[in-house]
PDB file of C-alpha atoms in Angstrom:
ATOM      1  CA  UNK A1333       0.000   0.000   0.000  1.00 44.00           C
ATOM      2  CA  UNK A1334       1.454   3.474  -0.830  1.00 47.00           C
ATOM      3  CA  UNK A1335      -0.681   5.217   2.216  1.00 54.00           C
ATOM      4  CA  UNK A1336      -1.818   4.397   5.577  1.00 74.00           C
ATOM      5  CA  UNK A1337      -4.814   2.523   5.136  1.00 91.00           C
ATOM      6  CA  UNK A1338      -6.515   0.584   7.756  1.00 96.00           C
ATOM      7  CA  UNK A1339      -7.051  -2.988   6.296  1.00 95.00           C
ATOM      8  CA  UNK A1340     -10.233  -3.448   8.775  1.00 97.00           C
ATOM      9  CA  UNK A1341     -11.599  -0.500   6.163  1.00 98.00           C
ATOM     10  CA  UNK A1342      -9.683  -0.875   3.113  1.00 98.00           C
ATOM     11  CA  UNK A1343     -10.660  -4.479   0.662  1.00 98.00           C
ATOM     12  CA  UNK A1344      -7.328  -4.432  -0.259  1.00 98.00           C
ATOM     13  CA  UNK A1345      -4.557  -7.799  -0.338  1.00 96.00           C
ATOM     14  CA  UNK A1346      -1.217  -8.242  -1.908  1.00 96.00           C
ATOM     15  CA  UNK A1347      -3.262 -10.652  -4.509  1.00 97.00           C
ATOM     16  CA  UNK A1348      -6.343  -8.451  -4.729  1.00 98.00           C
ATOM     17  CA  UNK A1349      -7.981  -5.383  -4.123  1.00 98.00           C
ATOM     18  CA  UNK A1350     -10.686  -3.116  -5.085  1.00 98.00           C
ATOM     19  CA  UNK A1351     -11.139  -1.043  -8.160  1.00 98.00           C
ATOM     20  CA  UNK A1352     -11.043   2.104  -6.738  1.00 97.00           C
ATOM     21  CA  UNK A1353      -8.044   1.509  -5.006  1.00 97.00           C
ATOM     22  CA  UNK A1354      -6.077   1.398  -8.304  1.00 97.00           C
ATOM     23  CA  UNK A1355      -3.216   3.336  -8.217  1.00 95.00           C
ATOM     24  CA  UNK A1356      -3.344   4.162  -4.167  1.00 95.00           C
ATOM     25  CA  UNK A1357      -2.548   0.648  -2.959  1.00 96.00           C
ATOM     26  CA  UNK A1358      -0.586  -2.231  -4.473  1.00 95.00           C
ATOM     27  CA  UNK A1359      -2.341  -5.470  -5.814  1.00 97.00           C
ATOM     28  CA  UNK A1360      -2.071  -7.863  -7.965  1.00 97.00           C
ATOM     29  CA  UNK A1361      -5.266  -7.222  -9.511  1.00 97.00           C
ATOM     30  CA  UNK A1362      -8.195  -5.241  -9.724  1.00 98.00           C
ATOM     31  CA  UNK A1363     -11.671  -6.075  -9.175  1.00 98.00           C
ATOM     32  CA  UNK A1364     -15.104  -4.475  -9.418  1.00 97.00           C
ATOM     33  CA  UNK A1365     -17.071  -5.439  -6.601  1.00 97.00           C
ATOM     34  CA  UNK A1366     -20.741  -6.974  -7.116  1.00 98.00           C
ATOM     35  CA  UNK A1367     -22.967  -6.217  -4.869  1.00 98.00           C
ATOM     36  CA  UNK A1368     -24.701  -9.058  -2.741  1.00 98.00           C
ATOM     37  CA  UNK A1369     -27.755  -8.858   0.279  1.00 98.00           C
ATOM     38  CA  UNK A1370     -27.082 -10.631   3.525  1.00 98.00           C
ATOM     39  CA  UNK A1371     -29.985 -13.216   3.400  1.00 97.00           C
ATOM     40  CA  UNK A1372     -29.561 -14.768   7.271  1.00 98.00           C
ATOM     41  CA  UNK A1373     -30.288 -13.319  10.130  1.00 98.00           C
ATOM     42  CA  UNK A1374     -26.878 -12.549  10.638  1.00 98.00           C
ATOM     43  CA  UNK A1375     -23.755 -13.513   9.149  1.00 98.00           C
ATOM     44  CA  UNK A1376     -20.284 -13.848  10.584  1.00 98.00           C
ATOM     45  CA  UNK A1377     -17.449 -12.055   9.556  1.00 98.00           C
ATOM     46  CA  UNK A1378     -14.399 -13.640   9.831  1.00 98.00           C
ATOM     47  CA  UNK A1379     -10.501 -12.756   9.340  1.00 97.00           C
ATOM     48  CA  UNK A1380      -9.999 -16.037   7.296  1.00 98.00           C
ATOM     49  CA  UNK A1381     -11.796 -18.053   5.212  1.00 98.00           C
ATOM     50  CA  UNK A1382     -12.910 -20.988   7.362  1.00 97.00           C
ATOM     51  CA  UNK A1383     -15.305 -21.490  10.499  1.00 97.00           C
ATOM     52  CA  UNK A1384     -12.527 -21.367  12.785  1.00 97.00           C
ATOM     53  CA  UNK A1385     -11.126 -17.632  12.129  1.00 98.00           C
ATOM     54  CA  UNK A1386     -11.548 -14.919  14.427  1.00 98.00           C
ATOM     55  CA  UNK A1387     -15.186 -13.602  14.569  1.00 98.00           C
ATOM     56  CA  UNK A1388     -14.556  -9.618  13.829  1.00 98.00           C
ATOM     57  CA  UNK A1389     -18.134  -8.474  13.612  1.00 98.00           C
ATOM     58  CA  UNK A1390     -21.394  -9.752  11.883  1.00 98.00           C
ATOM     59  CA  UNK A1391     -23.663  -7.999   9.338  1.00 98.00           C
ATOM     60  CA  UNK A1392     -27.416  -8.548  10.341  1.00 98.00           C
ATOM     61  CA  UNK A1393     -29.903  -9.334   7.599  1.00 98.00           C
ATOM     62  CA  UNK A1394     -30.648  -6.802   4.610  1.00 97.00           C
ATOM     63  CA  UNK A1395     -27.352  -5.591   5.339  1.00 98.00           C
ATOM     64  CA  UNK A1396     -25.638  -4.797   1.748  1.00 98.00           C
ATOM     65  CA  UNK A1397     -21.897  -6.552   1.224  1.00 98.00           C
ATOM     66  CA  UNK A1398     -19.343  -5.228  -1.676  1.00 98.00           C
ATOM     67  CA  UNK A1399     -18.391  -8.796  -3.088  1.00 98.00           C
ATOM     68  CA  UNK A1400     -14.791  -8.579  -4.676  1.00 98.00           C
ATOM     69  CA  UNK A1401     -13.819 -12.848  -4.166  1.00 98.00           C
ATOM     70  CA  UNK A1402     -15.446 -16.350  -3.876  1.00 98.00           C
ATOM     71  CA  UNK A1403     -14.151 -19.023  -3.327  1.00 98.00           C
ATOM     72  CA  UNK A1404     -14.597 -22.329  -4.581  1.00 97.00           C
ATOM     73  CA  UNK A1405     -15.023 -23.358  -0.641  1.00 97.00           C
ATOM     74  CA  UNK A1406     -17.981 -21.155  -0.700  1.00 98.00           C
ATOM     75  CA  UNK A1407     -16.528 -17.854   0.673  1.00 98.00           C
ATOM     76  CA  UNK A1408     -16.892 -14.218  -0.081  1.00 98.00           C
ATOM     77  CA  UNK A1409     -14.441 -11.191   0.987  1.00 98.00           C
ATOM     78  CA  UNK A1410     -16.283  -8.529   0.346  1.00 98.00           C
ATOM     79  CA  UNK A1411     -16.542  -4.887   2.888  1.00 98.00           C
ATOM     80  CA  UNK A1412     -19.946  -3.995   4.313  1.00 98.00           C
ATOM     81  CA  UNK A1413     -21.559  -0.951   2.897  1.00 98.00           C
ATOM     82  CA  UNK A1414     -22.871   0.300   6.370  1.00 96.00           C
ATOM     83  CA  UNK A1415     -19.297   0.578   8.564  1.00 97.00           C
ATOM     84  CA  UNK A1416     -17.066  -0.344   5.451  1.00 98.00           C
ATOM     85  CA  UNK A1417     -15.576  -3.324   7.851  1.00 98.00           C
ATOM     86  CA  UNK A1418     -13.803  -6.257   5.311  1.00 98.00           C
ATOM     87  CA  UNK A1419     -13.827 -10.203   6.022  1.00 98.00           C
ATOM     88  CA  UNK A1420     -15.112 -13.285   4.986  1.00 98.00           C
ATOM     89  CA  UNK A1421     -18.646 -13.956   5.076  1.00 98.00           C
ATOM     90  CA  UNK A1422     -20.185 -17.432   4.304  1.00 98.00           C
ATOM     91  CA  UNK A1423     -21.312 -17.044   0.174  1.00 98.00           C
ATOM     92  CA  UNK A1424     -24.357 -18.811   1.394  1.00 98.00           C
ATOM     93  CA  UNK A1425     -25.349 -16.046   3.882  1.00 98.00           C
ATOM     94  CA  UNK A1426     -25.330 -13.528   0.822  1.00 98.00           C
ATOM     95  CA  UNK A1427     -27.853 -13.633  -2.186  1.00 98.00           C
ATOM     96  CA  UNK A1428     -28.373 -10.718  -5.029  1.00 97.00           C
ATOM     97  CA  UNK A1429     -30.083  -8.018  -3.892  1.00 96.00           C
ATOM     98  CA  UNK A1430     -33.738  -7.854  -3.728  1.00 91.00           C
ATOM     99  CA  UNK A1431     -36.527  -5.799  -3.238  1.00 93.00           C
ATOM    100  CA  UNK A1432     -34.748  -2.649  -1.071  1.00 94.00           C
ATOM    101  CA  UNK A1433     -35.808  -3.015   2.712  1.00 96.00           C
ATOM    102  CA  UNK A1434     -38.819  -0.744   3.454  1.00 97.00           C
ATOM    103  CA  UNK A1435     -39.061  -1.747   7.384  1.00 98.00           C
ATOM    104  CA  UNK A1436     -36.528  -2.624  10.774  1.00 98.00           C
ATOM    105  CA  UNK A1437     -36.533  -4.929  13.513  1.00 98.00           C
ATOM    106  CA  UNK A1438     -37.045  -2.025  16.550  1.00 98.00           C
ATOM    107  CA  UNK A1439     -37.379  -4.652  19.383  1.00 98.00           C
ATOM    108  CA  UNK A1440     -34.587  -6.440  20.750  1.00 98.00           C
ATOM    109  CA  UNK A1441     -35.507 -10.170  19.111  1.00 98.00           C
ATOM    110  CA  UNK A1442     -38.741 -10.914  16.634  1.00 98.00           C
ATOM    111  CA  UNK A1443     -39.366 -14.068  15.000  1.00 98.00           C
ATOM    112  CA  UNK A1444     -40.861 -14.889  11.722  1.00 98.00           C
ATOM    113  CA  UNK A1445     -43.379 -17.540  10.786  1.00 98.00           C
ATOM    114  CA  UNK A1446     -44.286 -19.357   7.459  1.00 98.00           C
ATOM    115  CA  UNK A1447     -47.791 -18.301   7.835  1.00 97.00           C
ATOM    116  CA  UNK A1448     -49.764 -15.904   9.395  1.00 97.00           C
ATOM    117  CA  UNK A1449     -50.282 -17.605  12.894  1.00 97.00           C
ATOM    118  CA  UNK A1450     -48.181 -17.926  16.076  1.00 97.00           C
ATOM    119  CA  UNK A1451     -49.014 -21.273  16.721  1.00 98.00           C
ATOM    120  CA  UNK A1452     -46.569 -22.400  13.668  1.00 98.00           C
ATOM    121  CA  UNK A1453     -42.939 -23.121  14.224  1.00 98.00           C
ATOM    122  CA  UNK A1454     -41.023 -20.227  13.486  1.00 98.00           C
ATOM    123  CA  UNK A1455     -38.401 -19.864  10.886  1.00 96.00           C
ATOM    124  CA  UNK A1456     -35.808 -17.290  12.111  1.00 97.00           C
ATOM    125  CA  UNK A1457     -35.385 -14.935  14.720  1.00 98.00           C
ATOM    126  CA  UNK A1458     -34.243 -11.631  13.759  1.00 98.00           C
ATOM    127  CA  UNK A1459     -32.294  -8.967  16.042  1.00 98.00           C
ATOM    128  CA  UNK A1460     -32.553  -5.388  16.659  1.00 98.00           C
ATOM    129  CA  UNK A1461     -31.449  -3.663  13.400  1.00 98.00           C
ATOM    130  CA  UNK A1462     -32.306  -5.985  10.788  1.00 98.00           C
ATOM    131  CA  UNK A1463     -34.076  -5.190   7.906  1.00 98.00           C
ATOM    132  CA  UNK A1464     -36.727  -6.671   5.981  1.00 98.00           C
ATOM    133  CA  UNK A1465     -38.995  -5.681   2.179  1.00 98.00           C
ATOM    134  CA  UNK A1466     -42.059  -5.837   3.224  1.00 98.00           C
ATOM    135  CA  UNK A1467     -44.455  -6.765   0.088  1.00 97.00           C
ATOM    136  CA  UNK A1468     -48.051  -6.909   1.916  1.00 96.00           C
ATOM    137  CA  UNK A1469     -49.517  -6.792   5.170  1.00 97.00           C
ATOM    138  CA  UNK A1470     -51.959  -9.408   6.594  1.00 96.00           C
ATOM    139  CA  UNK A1471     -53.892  -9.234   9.750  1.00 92.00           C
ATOM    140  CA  UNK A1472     -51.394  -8.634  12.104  1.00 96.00           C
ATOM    141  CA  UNK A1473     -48.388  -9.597  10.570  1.00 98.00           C
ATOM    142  CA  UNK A1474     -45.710  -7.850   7.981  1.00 98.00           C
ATOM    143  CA  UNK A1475     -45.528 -10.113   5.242  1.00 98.00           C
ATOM    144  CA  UNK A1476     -41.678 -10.281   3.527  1.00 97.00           C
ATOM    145  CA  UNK A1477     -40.609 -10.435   0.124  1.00 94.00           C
ATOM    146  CA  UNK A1478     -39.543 -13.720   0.835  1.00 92.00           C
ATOM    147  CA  UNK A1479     -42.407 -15.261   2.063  1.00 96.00           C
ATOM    148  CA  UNK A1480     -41.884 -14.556   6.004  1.00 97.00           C
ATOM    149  CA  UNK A1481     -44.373 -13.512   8.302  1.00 98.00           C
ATOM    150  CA  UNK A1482     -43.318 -11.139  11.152  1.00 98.00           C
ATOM    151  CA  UNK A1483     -45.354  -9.214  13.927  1.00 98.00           C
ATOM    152  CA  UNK A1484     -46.218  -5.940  12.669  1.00 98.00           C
ATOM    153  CA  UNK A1485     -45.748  -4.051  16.124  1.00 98.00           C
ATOM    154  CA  UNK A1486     -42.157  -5.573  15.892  1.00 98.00           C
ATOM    155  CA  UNK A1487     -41.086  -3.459  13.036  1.00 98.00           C
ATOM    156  CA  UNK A1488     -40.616   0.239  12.116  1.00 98.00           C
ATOM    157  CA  UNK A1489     -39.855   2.543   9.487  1.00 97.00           C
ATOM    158  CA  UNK A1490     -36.250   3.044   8.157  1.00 97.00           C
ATOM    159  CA  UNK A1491     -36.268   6.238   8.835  1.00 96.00           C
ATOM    160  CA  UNK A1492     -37.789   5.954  12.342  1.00 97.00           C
ATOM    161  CA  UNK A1493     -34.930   7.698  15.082  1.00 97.00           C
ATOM    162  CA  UNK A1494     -34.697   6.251  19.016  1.00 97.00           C
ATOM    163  CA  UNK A1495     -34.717   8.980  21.177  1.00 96.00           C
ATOM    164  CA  UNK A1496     -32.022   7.617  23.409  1.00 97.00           C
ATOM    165  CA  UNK A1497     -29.421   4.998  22.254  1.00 98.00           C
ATOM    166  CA  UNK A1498     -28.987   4.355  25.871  1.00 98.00           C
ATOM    167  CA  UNK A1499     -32.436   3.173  26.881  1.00 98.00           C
ATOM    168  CA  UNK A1500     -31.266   0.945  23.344  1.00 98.00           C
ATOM    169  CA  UNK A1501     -28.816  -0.697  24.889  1.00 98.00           C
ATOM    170  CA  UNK A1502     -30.087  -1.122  27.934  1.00 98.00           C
ATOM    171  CA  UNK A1503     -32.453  -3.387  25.755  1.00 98.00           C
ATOM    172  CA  UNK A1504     -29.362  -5.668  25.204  1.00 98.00           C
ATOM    173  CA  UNK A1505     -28.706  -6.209  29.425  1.00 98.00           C
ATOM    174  CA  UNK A1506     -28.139  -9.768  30.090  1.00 98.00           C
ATOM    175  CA  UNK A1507     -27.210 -10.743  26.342  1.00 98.00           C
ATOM    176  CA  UNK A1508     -23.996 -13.200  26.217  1.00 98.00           C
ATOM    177  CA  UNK A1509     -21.061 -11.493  25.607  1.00 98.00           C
ATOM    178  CA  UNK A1510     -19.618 -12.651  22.250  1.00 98.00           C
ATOM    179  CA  UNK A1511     -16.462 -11.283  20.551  1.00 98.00           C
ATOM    180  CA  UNK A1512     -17.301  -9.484  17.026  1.00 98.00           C
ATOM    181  CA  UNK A1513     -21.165  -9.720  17.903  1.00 98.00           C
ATOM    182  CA  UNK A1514     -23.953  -7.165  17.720  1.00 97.00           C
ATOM    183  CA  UNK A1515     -27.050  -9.032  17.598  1.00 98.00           C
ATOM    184  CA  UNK A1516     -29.793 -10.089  20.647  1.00 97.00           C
ATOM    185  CA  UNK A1517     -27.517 -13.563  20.479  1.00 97.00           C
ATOM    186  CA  UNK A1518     -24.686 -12.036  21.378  1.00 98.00           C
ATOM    187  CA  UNK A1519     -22.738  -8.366  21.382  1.00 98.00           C
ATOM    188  CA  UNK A1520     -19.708  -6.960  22.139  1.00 98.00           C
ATOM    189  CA  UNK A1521     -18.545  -3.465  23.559  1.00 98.00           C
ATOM    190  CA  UNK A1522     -18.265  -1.831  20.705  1.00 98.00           C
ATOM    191  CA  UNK A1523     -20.887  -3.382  18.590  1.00 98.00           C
ATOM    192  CA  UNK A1524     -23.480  -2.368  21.804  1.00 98.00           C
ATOM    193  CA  UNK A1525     -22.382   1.222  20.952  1.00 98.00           C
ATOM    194  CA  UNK A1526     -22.564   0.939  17.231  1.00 98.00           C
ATOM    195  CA  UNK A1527     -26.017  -1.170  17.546  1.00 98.00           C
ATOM    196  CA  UNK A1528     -27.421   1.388  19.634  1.00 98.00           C
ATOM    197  CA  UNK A1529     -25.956   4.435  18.268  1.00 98.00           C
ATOM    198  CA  UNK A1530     -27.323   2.996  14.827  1.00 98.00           C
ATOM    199  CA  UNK A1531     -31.244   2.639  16.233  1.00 98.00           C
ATOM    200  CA  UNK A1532     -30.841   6.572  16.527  1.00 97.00           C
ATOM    201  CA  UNK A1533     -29.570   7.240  12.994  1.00 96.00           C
ATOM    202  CA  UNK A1534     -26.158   7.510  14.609  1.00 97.00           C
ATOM    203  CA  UNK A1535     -23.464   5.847  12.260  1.00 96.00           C
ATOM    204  CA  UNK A1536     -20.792   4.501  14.178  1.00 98.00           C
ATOM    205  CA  UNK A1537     -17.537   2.645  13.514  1.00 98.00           C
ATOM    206  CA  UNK A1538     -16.963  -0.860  14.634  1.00 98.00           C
ATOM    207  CA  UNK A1539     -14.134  -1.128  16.976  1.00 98.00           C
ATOM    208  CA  UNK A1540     -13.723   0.987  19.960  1.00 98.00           C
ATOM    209  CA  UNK A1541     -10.542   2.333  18.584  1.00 97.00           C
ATOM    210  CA  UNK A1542     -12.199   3.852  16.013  1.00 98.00           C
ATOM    211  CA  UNK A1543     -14.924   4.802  17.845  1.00 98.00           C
ATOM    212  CA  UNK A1544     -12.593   6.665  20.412  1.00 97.00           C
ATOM    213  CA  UNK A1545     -11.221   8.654  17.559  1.00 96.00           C
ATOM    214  CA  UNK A1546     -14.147   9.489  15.483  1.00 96.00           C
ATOM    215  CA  UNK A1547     -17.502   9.683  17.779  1.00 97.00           C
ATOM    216  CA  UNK A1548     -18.709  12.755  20.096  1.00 95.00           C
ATOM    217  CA  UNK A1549     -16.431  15.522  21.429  1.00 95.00           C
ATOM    218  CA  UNK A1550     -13.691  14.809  24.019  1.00 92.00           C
ATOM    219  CA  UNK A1551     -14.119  15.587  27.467  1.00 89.00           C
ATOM    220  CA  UNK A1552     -11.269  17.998  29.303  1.00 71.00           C
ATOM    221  CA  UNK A1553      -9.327  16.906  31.605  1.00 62.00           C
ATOM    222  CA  UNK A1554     -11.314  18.901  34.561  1.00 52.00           C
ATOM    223  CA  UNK A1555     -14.351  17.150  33.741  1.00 57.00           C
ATOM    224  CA  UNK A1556     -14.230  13.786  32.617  1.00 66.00           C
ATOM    225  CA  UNK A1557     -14.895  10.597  35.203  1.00 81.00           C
ATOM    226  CA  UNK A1558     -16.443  13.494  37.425  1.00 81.00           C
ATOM    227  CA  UNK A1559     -18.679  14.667  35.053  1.00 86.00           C
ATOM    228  CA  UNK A1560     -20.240  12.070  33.442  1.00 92.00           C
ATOM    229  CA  UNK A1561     -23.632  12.752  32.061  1.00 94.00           C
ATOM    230  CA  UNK A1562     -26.342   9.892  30.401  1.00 96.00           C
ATOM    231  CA  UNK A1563     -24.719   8.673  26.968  1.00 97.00           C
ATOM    232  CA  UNK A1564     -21.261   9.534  27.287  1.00 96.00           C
ATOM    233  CA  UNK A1565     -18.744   6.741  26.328  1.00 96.00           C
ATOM    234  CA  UNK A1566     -15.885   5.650  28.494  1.00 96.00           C
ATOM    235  CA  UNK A1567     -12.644   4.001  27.078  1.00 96.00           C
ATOM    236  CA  UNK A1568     -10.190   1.982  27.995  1.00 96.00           C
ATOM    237  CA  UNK A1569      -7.482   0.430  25.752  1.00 96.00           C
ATOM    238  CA  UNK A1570      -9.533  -2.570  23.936  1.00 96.00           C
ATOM    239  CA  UNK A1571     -12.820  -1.699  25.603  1.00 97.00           C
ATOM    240  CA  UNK A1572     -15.808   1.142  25.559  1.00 98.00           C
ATOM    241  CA  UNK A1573     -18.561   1.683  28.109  1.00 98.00           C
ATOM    242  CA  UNK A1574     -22.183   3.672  28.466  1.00 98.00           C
ATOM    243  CA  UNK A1575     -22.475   6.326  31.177  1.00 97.00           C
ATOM    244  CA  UNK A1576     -26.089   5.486  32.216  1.00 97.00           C
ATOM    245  CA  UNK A1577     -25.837   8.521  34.017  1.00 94.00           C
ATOM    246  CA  UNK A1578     -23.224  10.120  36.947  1.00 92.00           C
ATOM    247  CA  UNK A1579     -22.933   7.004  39.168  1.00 94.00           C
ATOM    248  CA  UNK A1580     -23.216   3.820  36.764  1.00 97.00           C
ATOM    249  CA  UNK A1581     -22.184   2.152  33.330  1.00 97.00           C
ATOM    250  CA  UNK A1582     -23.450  -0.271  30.878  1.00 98.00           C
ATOM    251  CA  UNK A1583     -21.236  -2.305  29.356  1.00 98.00           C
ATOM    252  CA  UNK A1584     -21.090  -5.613  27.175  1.00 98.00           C
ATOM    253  CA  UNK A1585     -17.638  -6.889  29.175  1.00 98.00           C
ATOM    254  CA  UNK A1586     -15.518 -10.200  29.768  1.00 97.00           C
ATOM    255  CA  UNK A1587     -15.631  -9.904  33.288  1.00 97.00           C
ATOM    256  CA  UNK A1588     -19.575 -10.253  33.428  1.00 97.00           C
ATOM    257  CA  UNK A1589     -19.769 -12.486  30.064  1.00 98.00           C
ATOM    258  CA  UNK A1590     -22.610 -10.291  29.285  1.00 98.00           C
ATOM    259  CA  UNK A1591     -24.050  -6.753  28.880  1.00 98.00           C
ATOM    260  CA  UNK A1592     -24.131  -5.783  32.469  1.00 98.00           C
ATOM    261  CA  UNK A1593     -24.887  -2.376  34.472  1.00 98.00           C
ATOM    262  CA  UNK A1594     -21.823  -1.976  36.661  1.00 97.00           C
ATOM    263  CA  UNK A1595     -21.132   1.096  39.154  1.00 96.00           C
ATOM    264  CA  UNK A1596     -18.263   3.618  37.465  1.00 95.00           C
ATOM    265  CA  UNK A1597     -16.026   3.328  40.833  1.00 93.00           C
ATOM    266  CA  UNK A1598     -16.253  -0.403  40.691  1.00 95.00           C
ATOM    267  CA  UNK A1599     -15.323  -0.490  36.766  1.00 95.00           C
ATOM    268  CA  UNK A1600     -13.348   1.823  36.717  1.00 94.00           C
ATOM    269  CA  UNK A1601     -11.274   0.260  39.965  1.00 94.00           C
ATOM    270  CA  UNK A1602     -11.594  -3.021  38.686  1.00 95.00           C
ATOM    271  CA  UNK A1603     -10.155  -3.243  35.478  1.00 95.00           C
ATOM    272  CA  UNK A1604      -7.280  -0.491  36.151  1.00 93.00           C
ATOM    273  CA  UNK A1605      -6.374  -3.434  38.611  1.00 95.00           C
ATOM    274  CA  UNK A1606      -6.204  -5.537  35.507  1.00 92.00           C
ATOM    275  CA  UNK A1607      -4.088  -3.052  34.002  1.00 92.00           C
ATOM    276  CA  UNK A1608      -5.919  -0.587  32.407  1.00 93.00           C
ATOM    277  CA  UNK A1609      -6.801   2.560  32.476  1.00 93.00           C
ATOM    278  CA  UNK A1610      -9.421   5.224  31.249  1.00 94.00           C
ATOM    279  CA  UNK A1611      -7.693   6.208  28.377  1.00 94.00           C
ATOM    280  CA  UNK A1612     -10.678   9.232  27.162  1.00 94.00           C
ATOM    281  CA  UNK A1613     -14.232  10.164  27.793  1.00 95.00           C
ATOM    282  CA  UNK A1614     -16.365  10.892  24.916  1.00 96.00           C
ATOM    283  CA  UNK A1615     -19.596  12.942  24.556  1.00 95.00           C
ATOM    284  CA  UNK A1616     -22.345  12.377  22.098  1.00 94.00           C
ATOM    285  CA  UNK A1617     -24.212  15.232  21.086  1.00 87.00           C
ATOM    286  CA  UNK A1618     -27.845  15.801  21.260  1.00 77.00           C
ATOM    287  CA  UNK A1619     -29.218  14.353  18.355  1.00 64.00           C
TER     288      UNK A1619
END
């Protein structure tokens, strides 16, 4: 590469890269990526080409993926249209686009039926943030593209804003903590903030890194830990957590194995006794 790219953000190998990228990094070849719909309810996205790689994040149903390889072992690299992250997803997660999504999961977990009753087995359940074409409405359901029947009081608008990604991710206490996650199933610290941020038309980064250089204003030195006011974000090296408000956090965190509201003494104490420290304090703006 002839710059500093970030290769979490950049589809770019020795062997291949992007079109775009022509003449700014070195490949290879070039590739025009073709476009392809994530078709599960979500989809793993891994550093390597096998079931055994590192989970880096997931991209939730009717999320768009820039397809550049496939493999004959039935993988795609590809980068994800909404954060830009690259990785391998499954090719059989990913179809060719459809009808664009008209409506969003805006409860934590919804399932969807073959038919329009509750009494038959369901076929999926989909997490906070996915999105669904909705062809038809019947009785009380939202009737997919595909076939799928899904409570209507489950779903919402594109468009529609949360007023408070905090009350969000309080939605997400007691999920399993799961490294690379951000669905119901499973989350991580940074995909709680992205997740939640995203519910209030907040785009976020993925990793807490990123998030601790690009999201909300910094806090001065004077105020910081003391001043802590509903929504700001806490970091540590590796790690992000969600004032709740002056005296507690919430947090998707190793030590709890799951989205937990801890006090910000105890948190704070606790994991500099690990070895870390609050490395910044981040405010998000009204939105």
């Amino acid at each position: 590469m002839t710059g500093p790219f970030d290769p979490r953000l950049t589809p770019a190998r020795p062997d291949l890269a992007a079109r775009h990228l022509e003449g700014k990094v070195a490949a290879t070849r070039f590739v025009e990526g073709e476009v392809r719909e994530v078709v599960d309810a979500q989809a793993p996205v891994r550093r390597a080409p096998s079931p055994d790689a590192p989970l880096d994040t997931e991209a939730l149903k009717g999320e768009r993926v820039a397809v550049y390889e496939t493999t004959e072992e039935g993988w795609c690299w590809g980068q994800l249209e909404a954060d830009r992250y690259v990785g391998w997803l499954p090719a059989n997660a990913l179809v060719l686009p459809g009808l664009a999504p008209t409506r969003k999961v805006a409860v934590l977990r919804t399932l969807v039926f073959p038919g329009p009753s509750i009494k038959l087995p369901p076929m999926e359940a989909l997490s906070l943030g996915c999105r669904l074409a909705v062809a038809r409405h019947e009785a009380d359901f939202a009737v997919t593209a595909q076939g799928g029947y899904v409570p209507a009081q489950h779903l919402a608008a594109l468009d529609m804003r949360e007023p408070d990604f905090v009350a969000v991710a309080e939605r997400f206490l007691g999920v399993p903590y799961l490294w690379g996650g951000k669905s119901s199933l499973g989350i991580d610290c940074s995909g709680l903030v992205q997740v939640a941020l995203a519910a209030t038309g907040m785009a976020s980064p993925r990793d807490s890194d990123l998030q601790e250089r690009t999201l909300g204003v910094a806090m001065a030195p004077a105020e910081g830990l003391g001043d802590l006011k509903r929504g700001d974000l806490v970091f540590w090296k590796g790690h992000v957590a969600i004032a709740r408000d002056g005296r507690s956090l919430l947090h998707a965190n190793v030590h709890h194995m799951a989205v937990a509201i801890e006090p910000i003494a105890t948190a704070v104490s606790r994991i500099k006794a690990a070895g870390g420290d609050v490395t910044s304090v981040r405010r998000i703006p009204a939105q």
